[in-house]
CSV table of C-alpha atoms in Angstrom, one decimal:
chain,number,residue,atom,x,y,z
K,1061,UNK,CA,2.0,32.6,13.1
K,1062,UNK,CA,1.7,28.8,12.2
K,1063,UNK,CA,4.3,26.5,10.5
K,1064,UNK,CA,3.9,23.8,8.5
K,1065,UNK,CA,6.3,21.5,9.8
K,1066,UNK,CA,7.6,17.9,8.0
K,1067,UNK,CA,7.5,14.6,9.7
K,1068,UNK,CA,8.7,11.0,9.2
K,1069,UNK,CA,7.0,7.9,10.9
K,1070,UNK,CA,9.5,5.7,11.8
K,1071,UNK,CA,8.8,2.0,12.6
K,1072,UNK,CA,10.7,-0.4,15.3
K,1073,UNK,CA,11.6,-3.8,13.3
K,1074,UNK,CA,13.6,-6.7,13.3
K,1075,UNK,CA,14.3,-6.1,9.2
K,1076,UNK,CA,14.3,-2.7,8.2
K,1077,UNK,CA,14.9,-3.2,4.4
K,1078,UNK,CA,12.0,-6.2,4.3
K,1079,UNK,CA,9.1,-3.8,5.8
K,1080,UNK,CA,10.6,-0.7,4.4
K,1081,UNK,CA,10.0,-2.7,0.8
K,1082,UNK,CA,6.4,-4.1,1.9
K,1083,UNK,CA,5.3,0.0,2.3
K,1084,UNK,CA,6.5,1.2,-0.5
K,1085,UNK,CA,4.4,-1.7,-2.6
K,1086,UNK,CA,1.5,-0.8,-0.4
K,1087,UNK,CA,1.7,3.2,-0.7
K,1088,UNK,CA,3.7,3.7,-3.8
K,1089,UNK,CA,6.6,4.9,-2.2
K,1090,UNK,CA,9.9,4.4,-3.3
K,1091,UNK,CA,13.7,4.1,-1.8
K,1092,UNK,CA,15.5,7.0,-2.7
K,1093,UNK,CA,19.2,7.1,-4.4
K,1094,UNK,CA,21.9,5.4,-2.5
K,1095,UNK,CA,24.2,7.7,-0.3
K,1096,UNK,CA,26.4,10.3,-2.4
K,1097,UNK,CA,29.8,8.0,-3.5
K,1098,UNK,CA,28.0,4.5,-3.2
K,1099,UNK,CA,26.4,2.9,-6.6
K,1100,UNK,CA,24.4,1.1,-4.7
K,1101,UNK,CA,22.6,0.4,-1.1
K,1102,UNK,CA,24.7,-3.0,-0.8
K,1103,UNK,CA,28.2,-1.0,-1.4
K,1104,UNK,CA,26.7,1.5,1.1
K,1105,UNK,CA,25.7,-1.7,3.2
K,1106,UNK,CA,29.5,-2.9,2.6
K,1107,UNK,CA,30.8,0.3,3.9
K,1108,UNK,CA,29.1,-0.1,7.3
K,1109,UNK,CA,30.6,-2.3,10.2
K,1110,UNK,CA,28.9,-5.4,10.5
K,1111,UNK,CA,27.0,-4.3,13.7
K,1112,UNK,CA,25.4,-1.3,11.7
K,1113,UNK,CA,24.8,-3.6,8.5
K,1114,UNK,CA,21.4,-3.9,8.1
K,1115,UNK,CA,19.9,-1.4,11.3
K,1116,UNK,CA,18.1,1.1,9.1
K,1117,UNK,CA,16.2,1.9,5.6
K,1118,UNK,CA,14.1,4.2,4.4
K,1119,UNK,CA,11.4,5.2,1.6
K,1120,UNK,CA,9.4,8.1,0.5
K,1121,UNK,CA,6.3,9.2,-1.3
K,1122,UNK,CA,8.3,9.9,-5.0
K,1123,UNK,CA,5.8,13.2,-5.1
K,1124,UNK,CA,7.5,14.5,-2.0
K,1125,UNK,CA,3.9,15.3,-0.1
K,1126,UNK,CA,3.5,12.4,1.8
K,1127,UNK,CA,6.2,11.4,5.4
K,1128,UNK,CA,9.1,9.4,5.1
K,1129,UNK,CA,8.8,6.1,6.5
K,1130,UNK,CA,12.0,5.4,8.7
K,1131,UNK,CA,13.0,1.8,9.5
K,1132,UNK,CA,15.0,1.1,12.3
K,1133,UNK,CA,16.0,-2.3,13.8
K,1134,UNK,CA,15.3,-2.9,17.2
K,1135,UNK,CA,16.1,-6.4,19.4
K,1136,UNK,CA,13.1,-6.8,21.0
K,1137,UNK,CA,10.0,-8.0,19.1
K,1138,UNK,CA,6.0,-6.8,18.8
K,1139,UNK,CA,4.2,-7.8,21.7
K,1140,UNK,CA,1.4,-5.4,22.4
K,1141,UNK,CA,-1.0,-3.8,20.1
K,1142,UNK,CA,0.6,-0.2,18.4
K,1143,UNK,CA,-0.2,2.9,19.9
K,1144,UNK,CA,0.1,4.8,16.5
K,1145,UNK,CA,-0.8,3.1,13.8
K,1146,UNK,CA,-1.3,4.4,9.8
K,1147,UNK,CA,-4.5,4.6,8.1
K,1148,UNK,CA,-4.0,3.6,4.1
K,1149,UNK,CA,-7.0,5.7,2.6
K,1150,UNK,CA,-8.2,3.8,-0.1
K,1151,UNK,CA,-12.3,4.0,-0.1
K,1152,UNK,CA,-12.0,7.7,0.5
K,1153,UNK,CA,-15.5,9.6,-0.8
K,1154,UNK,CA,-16.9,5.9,-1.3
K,1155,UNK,CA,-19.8,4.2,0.2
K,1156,UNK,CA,-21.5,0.8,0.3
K,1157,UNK,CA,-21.2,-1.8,-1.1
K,1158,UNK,CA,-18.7,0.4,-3.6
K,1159,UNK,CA,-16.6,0.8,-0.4
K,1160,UNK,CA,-16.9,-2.4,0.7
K,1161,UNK,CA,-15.7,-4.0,-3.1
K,1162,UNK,CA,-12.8,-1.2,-2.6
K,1163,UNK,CA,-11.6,-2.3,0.6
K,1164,UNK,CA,-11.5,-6.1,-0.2
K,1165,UNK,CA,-10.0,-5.8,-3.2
K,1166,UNK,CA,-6.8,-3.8,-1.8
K,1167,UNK,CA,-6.6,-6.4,1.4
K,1168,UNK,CA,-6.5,-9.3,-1.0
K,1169,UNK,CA,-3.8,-6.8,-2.9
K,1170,UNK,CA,-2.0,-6.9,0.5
K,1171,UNK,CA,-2.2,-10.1,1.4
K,1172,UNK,CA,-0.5,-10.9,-1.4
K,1173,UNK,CA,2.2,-9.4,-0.4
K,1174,UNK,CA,2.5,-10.9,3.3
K,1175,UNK,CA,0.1,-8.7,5.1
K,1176,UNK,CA,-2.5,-10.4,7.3
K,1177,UNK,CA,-6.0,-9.4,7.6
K,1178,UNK,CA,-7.6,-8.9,11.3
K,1179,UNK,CA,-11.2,-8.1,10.7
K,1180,UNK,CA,-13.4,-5.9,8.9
K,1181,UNK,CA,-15.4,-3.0,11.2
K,1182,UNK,CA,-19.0,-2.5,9.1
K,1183,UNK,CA,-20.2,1.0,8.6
K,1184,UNK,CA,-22.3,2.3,12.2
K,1185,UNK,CA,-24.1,5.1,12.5
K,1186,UNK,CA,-20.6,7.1,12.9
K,1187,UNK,CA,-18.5,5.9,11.0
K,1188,UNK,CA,-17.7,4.1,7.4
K,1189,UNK,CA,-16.6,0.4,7.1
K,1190,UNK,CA,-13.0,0.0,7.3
K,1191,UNK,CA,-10.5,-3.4,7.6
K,1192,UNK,CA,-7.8,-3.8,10.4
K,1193,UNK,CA,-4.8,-5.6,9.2
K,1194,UNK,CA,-1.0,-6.4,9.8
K,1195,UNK,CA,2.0,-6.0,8.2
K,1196,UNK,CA,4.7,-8.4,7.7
K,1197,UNK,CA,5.9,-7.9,11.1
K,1198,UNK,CA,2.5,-7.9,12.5
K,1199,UNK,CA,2.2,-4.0,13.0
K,1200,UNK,CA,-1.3,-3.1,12.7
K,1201,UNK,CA,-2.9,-0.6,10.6
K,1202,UNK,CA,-6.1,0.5,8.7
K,1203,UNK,CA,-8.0,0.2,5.1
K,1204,UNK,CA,-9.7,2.8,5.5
């Protein structure tokens, strides 16, 4: 008998809230409600002692199928490359030059908003072209 089980991928960061915002522009996700009895995240924030202010945040895909993306601050900074990294799957089906034109025009979309391009891998015999970029804490990940 198998299960389909849920998952969240959660990130170590020095700003939870700042990346957590930065994915939801990149996948569409959104932050959901405040906690039950708080108007707001910043009363919720408020409610917290200063220590706990700011360690954590959260977003999810508003259609409920994708993971929730957990954001938790962590003192020590990014110095080795990730071991897990997410693959955004925008040239999915597409080939090419078409692929290429996709690709591009979502990395300058990104870079926009503070991610960093690496490099772009061109199609092989194996596999399709895809670009390796950073977020705005320099995690990597994937155009793909």
């Amino acid at each position: 008998m198998s299960s389909i089980k849920q998952f969240q991928v959660t990130f170590d960061c020095a700003e939870p809230e700042r990346v957590a915002r930065f994915w939801c522009e990149v996948l569409g996700y959104v932050v959901p409600p405040p906690p039950k009895g708080f108007a707001t995240w910043g009363d919720f924030e408020r409610s917290q002692s200063p220590e706990d202010q700011g360690s954590w945040f959260a977003c999810g895909d508003p259609s409920g199928v994708g993971p929730r993306l957990f954001f938790q601050r962590v003192p020590e900074g990014k110095v080795v490359k990730n071991r897990l990294h997410l693959c955004v799957r925008v040239g999915t089906g597409l080939v090419g030059e078409e692929r290429l034109a996709t690709l591009e025009a979502e990395c300058a979309r990104l870079v926009a908003l503070g991610a960093v391009r690496v490099r772009l891998l061109l199609a092989d015999d194996d596999n399709e072209s895809c670009m390796v970029m950073q977020d705005i804490e320099g995690n990597e990940f994937c155009l793909d």
